[in-house]
Coordinates of C-alpha atoms in Angstrom, one line a residue:
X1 CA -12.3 11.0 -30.6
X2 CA -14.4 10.4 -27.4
X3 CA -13.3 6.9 -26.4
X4 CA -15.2 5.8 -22.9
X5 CA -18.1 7.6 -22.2
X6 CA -19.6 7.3 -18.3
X7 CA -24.0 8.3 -19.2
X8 CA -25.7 8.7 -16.2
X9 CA -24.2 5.7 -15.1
X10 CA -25.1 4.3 -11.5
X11 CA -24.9 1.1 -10.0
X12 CA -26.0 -1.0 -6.8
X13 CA -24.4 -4.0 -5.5
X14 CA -27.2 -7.2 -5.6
X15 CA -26.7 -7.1 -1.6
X16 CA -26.9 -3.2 -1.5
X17 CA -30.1 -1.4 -1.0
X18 CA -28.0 1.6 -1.7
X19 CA -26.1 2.9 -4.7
X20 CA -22.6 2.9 -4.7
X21 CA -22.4 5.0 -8.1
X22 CA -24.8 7.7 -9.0
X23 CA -25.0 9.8 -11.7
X24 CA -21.6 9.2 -13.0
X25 CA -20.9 11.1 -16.6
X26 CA -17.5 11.3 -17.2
X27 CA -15.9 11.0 -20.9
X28 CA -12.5 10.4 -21.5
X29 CA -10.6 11.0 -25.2
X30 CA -8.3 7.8 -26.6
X31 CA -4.7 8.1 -24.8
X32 CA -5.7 10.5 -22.3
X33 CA -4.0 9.8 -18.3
X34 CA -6.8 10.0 -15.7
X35 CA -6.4 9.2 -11.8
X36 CA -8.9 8.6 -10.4
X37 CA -8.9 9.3 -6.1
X38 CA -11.0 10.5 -2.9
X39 CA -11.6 8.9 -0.1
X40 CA -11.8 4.9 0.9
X41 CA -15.0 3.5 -0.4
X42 CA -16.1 6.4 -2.4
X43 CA -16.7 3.9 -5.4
X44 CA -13.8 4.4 -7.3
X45 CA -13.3 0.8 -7.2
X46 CA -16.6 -0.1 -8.6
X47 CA -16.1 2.8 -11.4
X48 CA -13.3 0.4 -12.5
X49 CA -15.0 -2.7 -12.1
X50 CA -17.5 -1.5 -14.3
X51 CA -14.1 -0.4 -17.1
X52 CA -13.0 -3.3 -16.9
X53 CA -16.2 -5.9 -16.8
X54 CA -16.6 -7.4 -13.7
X55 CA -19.7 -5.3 -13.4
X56 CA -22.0 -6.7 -14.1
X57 CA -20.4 -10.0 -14.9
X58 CA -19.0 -11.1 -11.7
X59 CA -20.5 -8.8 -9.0
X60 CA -24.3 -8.6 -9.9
X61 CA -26.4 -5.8 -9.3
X62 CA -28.9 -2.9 -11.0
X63 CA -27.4 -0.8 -13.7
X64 CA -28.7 2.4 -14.9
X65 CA -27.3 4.3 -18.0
X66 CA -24.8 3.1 -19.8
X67 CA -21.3 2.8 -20.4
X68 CA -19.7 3.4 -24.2
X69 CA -16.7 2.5 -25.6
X70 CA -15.8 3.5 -29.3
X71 CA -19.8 3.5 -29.9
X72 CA -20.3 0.6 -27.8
X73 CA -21.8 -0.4 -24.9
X74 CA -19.5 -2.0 -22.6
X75 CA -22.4 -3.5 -20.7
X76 CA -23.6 -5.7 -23.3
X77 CA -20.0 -7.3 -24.0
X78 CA -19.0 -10.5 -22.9
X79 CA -15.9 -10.9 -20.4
X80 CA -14.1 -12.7 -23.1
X81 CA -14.8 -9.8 -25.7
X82 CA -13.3 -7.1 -23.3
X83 CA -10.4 -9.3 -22.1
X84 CA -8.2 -7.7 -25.2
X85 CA -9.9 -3.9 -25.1
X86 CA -9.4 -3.2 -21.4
X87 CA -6.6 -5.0 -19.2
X88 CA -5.9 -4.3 -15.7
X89 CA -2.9 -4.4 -13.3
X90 CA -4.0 -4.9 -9.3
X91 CA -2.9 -4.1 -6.5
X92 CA -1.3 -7.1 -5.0
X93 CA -0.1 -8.7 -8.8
X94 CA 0.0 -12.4 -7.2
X95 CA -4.0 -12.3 -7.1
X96 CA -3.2 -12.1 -10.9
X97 CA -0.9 -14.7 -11.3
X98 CA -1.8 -18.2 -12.9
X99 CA 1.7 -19.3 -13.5
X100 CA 4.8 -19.8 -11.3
X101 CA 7.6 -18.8 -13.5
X102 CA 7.3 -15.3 -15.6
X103 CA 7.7 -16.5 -19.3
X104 CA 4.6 -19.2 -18.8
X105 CA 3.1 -15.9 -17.3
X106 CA 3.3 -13.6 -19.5
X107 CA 1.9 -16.2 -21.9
X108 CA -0.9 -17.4 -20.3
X109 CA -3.8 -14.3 -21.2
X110 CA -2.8 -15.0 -25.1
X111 CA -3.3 -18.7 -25.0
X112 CA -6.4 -18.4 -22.8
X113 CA -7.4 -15.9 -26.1
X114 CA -6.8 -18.7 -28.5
X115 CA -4.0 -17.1 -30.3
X116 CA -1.6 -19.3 -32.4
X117 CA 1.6 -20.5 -30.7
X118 CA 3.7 -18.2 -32.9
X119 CA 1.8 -14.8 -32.2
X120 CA 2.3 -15.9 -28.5
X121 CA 5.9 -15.7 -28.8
X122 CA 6.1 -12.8 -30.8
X123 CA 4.0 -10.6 -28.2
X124 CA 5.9 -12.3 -25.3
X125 CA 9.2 -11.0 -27.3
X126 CA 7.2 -7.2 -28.0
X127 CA 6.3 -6.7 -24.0
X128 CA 9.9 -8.1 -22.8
X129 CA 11.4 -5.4 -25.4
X130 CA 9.7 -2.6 -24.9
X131 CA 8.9 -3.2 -21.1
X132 CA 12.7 -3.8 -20.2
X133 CA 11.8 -7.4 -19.0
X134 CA 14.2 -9.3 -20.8
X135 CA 16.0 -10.3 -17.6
X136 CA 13.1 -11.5 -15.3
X137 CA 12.3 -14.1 -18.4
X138 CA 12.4 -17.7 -17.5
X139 CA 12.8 -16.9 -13.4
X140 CA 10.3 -17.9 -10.7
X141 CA 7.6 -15.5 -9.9
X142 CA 8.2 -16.1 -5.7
X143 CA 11.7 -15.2 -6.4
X144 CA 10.9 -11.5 -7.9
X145 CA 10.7 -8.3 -5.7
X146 CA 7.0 -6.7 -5.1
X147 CA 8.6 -4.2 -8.1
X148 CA 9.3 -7.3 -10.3
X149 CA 6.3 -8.9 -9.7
X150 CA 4.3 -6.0 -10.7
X151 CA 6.4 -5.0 -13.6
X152 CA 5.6 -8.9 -15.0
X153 CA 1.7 -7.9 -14.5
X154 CA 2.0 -5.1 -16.6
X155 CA 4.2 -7.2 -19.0
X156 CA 0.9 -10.2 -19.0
X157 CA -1.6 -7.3 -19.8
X158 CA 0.7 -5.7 -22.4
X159 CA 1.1 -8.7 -24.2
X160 CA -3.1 -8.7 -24.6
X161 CA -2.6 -5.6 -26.7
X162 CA -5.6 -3.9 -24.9
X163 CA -6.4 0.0 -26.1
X164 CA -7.3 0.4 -21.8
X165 CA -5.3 0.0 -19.2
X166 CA -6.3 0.2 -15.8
X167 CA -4.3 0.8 -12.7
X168 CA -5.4 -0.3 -8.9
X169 CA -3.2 1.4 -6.2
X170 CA -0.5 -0.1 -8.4
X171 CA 2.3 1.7 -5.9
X172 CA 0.8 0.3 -2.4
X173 CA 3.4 -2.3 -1.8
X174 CA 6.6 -0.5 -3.8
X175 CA 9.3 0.8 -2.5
X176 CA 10.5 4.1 -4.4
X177 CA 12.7 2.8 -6.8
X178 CA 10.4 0.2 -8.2
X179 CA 7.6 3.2 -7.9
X180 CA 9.9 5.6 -9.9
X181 CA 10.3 2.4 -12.6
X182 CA 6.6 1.8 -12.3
X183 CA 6.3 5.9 -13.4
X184 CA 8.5 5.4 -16.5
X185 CA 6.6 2.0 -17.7
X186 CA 3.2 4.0 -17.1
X187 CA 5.3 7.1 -18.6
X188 CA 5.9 4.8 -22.2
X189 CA 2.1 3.7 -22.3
X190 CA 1.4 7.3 -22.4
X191 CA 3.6 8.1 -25.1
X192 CA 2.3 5.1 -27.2
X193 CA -1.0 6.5 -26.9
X194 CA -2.6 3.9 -24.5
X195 CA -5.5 5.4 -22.2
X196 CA -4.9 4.8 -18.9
X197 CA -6.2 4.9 -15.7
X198 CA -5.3 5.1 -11.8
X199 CA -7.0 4.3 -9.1
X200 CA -4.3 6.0 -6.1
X201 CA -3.7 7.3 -2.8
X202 CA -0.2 8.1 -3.2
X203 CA -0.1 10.0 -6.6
X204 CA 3.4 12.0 -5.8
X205 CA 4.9 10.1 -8.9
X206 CA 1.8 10.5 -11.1
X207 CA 2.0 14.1 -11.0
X208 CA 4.2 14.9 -14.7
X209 CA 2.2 11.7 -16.0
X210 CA -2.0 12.7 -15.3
X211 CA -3.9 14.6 -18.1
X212 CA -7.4 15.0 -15.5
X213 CA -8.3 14.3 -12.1
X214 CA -12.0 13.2 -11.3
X215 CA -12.4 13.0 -7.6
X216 CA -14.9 10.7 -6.4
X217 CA -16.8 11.3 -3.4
X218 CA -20.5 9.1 -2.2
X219 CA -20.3 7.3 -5.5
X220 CA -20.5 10.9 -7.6
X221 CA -18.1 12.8 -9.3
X222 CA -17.4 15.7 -6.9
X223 CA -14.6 17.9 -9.1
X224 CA -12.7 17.5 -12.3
X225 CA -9.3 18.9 -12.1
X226 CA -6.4 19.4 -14.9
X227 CA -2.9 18.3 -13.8
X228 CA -2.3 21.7 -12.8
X229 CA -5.1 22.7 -10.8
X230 CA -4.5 19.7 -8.7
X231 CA -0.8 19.7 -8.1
X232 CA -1.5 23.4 -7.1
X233 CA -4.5 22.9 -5.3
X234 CA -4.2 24.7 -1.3
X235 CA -3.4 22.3 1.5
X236 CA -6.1 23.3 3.2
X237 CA -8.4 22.4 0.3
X238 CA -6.5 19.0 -0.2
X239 CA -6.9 17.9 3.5
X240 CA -10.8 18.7 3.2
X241 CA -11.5 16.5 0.1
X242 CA -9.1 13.8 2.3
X243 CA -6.5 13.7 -0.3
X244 CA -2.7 13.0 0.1
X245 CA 0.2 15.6 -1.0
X246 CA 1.1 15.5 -4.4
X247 CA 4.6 16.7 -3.2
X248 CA 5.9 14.6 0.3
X249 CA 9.8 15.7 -0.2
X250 CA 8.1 19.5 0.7
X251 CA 6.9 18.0 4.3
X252 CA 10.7 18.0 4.7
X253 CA 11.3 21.6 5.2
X254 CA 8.4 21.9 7.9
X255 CA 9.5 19.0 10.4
X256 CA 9.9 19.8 13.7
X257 CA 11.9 17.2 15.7
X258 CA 10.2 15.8 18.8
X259 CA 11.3 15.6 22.3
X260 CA 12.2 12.5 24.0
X261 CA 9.6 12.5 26.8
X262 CA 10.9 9.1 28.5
X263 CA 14.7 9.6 28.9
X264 CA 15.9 6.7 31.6
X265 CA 12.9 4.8 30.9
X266 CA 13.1 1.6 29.0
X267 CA 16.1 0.6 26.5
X268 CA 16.2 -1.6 23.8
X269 CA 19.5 -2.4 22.4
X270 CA 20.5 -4.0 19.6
X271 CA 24.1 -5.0 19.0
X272 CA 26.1 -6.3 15.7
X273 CA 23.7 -8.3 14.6
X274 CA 24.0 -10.4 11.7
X275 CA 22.0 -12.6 9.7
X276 CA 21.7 -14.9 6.1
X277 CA 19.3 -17.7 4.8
X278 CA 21.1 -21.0 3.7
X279 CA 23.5 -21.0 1.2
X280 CA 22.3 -17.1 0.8
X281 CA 25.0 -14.0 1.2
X282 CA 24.8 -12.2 4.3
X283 CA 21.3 -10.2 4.6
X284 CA 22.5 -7.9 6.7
X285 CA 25.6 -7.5 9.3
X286 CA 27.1 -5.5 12.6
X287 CA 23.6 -4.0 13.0
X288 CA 23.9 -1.9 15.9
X289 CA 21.4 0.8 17.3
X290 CA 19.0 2.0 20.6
X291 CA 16.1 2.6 21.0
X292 CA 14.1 4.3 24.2
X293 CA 10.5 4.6 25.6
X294 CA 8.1 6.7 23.4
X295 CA 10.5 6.6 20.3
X296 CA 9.0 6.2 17.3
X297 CA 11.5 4.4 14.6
X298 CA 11.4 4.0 11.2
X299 CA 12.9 1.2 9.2
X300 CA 13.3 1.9 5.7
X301 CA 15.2 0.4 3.0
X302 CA 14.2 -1.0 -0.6
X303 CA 12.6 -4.6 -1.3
X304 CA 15.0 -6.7 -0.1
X305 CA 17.5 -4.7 2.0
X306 CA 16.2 -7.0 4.8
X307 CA 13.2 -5.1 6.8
X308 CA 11.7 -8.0 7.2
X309 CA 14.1 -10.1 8.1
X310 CA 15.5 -7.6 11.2
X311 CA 11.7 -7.4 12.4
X312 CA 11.4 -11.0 12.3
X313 CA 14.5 -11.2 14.4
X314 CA 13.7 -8.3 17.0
X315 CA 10.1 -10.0 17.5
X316 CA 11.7 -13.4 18.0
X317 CA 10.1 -15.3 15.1
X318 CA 14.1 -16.0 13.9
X319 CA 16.8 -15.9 15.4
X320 CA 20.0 -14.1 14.8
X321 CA 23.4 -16.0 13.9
X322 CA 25.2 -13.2 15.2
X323 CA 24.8 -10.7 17.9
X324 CA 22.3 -9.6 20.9
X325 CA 19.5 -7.7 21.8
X326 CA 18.7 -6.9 25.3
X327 CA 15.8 -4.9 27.0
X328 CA 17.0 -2.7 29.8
X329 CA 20.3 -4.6 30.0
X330 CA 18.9 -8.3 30.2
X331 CA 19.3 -9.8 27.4
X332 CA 16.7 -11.3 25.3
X333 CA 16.1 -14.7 24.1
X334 CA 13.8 -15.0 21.0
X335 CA 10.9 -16.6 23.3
X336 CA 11.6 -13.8 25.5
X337 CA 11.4 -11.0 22.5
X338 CA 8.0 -12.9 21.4
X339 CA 6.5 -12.5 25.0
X340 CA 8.1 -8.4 24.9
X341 CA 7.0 -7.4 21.5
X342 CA 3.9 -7.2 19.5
X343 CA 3.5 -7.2 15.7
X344 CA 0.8 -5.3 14.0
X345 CA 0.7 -6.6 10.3
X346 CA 0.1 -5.8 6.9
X347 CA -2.5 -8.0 6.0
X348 CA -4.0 -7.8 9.5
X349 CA -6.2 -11.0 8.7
X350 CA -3.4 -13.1 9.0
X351 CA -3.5 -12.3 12.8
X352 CA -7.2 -12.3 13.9
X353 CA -8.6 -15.4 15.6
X354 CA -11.4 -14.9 17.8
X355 CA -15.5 -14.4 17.2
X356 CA -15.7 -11.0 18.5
X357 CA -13.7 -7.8 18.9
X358 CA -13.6 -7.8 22.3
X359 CA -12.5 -11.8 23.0
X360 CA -9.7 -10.2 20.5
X361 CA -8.9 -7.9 22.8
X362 CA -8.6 -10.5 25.9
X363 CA -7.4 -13.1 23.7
X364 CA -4.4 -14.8 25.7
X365 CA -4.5 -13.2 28.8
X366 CA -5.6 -15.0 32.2
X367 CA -5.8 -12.2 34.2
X368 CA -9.6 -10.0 34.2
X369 CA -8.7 -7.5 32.1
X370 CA -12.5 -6.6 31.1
X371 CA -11.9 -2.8 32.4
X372 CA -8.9 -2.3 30.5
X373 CA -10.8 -3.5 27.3
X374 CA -13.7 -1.5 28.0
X375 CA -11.4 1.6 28.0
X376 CA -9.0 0.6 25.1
X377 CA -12.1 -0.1 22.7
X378 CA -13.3 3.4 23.5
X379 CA -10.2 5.1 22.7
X380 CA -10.2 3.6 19.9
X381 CA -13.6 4.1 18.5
X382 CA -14.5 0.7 18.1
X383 CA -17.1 0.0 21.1
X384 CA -19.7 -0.2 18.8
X385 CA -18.3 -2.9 17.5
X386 CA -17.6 -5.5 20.5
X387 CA -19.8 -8.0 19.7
X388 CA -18.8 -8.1 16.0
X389 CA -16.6 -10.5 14.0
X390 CA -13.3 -9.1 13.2
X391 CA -13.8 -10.8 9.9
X392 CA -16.8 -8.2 9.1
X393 CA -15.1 -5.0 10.1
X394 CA -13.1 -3.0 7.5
X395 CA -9.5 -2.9 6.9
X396 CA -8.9 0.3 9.0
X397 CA -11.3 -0.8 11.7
X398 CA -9.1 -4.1 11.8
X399 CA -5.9 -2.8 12.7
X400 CA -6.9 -1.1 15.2
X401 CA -8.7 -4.3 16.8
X402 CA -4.5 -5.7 16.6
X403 CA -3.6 -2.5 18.0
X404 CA -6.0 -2.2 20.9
X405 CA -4.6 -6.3 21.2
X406 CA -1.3 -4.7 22.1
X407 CA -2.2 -2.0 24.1
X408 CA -4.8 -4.4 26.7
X409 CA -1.2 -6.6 26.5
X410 CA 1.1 -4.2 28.0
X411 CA 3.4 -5.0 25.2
X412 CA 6.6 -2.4 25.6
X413 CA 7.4 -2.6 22.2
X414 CA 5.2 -2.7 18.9
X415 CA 5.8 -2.9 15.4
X416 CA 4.0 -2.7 12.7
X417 CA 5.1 -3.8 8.9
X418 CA 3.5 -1.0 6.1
X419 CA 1.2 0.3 8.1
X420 CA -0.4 2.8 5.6
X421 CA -0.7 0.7 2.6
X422 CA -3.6 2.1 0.1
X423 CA -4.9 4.4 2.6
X424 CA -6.4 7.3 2.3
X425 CA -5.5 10.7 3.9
X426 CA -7.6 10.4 6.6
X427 CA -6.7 6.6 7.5
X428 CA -3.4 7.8 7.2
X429 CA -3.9 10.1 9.9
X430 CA -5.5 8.0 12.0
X431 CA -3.1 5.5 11.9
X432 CA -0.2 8.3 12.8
X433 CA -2.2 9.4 15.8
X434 CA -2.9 6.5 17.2
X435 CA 1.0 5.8 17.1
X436 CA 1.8 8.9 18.6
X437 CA -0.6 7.9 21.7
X438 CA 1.4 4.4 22.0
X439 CA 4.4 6.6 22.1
X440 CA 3.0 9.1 24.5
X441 CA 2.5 6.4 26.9
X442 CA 6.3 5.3 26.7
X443 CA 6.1 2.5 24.0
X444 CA 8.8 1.9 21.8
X445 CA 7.4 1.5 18.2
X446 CA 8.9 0.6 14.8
X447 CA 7.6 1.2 12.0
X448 CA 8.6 -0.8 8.3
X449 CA 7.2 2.0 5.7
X450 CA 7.8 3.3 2.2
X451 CA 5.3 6.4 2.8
X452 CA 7.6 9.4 3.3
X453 CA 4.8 11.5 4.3
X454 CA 3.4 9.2 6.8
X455 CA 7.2 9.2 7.9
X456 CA 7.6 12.7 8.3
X457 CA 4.4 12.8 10.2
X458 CA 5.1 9.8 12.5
X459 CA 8.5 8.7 13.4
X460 CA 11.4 10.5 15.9
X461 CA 14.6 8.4 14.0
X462 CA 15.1 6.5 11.3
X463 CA 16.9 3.0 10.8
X464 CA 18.0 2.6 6.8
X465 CA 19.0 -0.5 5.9
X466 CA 21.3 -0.3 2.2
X467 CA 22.2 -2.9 -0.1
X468 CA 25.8 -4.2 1.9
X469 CA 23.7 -4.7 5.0
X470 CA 24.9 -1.7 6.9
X471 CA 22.3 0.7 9.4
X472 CA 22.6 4.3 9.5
X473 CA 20.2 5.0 12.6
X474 CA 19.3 9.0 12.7
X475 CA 17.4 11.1 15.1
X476 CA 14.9 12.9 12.8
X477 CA 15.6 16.5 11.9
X478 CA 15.3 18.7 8.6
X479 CA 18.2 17.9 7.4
X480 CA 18.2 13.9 7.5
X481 CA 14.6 14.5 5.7
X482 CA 16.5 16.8 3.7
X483 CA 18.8 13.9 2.9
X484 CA 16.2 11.4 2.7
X485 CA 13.9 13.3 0.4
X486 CA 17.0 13.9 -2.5
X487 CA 17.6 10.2 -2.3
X488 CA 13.9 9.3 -3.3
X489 CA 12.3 11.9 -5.1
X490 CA 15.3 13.3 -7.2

């Protein structure tokens, strides 16, 4: 039975002259898997706002052909009416999040559909059973991992009983464990016969789970794929239609370690350091490791091993109870690591503050620096864009406005927290060279990622952080990817 049928469906944004979806027909049969990818801003997202009803509903614009589900047309049902048909899980679950403690939560889309008090509690019972979330009931949502956060927004949508699910970059901000749990939940939906479908960059834990692939490119669909004509498609292929691997742990076997270029030049030395929150165990302790001009360091560990915390204490925003780092010997107050390092972040908004690009640039500095910008926002491709508001570039184009920050600094060492989050193979790459320039130049850069294959691609050594708080520091070679690679994708 066909279940969602795509007719000659386009759609343009009210603000848009153009259309960001033309021409889409695409029909999909009840319980079928379909991922949806291509590259950033092909319109994928707007193919789900229009599943799910937000088009037309909440983002206005022209519609034409139509959009059918079970022999009716989605675009003439109200948000209310769709609310237990289609359900969907975003990428960042807190913008889904009414409640602030996960039984209230996973409550909250049955009472705002008027059901009686004891069908509430039954369904909350059903999606806690069959989910495995019996033992994040009753706990604060700020006290959950990203994992558990988005294993409770599955659990909220579940408990709607919707025939649709749909799935934004659902793995963007999970570490590998909670993406391998995040397979098996989607894995179960499957088997019970849901339709489901995925909006993703990173697909490598998709690949046993997808049915068809429709990729998307300039609002069309370019190619329909079955699970095995994609998995197997040639790299070369892949790379043109700007598409990630389907299989990272292979990268592995074709690394080739990487020089040190700087030898003698610059140090940074971190020594038994040690660290808790009040009346919290011990995050991490007798962290010890180096790091020299041009390397390029990984930090990886699961939600919660304490990334975070260790870049918050080698960039000076905390300070450490135990232990020293030192920069060429000297060693380094926090005020002095603040003034040393820069920190590029996820959410880059969080760290933009003037009216133009290029005041960002300058931002801070008393010295004329105007040549310097000139010459960093041309190696970065964003001269174009001097006189615009950071606020109205994209998310690519604003990290490397933080980035070119860093660089018209002088800062010796830069970090950057998830760098690659939901992007695409080609922002991915970007992002990689543009690291390996900041480390042809002799700056020290760490990197906080979960993308192996942005990993492999990027990084000289790796820092691992476990769940006692110990470091394993590792120059990269095929044989710690080797390592690395069993204890993720296996």
């Amino acid at each position: 039975m066909t279940m969602i049928s795509f007719q000659n469906f386009s759609f343009r944004y009210e603000e848009s002259q153009d259309y960001t979806l033309r021409g889409i027909d695409m029909t999909v049969e009840t319980g079928e898997f379909i991922l949806l990818t291509g590259r950033s801003g092909c319109g994928k997202t707007t193919l789900i706002r229009s599943l799910n009803g937000l088009i037309p509903h909440f983002y206005p614009g022209e519609i034409q052909g139509d959009l059918v589900m079970d022999g009716h047309s989605l675009l003439e049902m109200k948000p209310s009416g769709l609310a237990g048909q289609v359900g969907t899980v975003f990428q960042d679950p807190r913008s889904q999040f009414f409640m602030t403690d996960t039984t209230r939560e996973l409550a909250f889309g049955c009472e705002n559909m008027g059901l009686p008090r004891e069908e509430t509690i039954e369904r909350i019972a059903k999606a806690a059973k069959d989910l495995e979330l019996v033992d994040y009931l009753n706990r604060s949502i700020f006290a959950l991992s990203s994992g558990e956060k988005q294993q409770i927004a599955i659990g909220s949508v579940y408990a709607l009983s919707p025939k649709v699910y749909i799935f934004d970059e659902p793995s963007a901000n999970l570490d590998y464990a909670a993406t391998k749990r995040l397979a098996e939940i989607m894995g179960k939906l499957k088997q019970d016969g849901y339709t489901i479908f995925v909006v993703e960059h990173r697909f490598y834990y998709l690949r046993d789970l997808i049915d068809r692939v429709f990729l998307i490119q300039d609002g069309k669909v370019e190619r329909e794929f079955t699970r095995e004509q994609f998995c197997a498609l040639p790299e070369k292929t892949r790379i043109s239609y700007g598409l990630r691997t389907a299989y990272p742990e292979r990268d592995a076997k074709n690394y080739h370690e990487k020089e040190r270029l700087f030898d003698g030049k610059h140090l940074l030395a971190v020594q038994n350091l040690a660290f808790s929150y009040k009346k919290g165990p011990d995050v991490f302790q007798n962290v010890s490791f180096e790091a020299h001009a041009g390397d390029v360091i990984g930090i990886l560990g699961h939600n919660g091993a304490g990334k975070t915390t260790l870049l918050s204490i080698l960039t000076g925003l905390l300070k450490q109870q135990q232990g020293e780092i030192s920069f060429d010997g000297k060693k380094l107050t926090p005020r002095q690591r603040r003034a040393l390092s820069y920190l590029v972040m996820q959410d880059t908004d969080y760290q933009l503050f003037a009216s133009s690009v290029e005041e960002e640039l300058s931002l801070g500095i008393k010295d004329d620096c105007k040549e310097k910008v000139d010459t960093t926002l041309d190696a970065l491709e964003l001269s174009e864009y001097r006189e615009r508001h950071p606020a109205s570039l994209s998310g690519g184009q604003k990290q490397r406005v933080t980035i070119g920050a860093a660089i018209v600094k002088d800062s010796p060492v830069i970090y950057f927290d998830e760098p690659t989050s939901g992007l695409d193979y080609d922002s991915m790459v970007r992002v990689s060279n543009l690291i390996e320039q900041l480390s042809n130049s002799g700056v020290i850069v760490f990197v906080v990622s979960h993308d192996f294959e942005f990993i492999v691609r990027t990084c000289t050594e790796v820092v691992q952080l476990d769940d006692h708080g110990a470091i394993q520091n590792h120059r990269l070679s095929p044989e710690i990817l080797k390592t690395l690679s069993e204890k993720y994708f296996n």
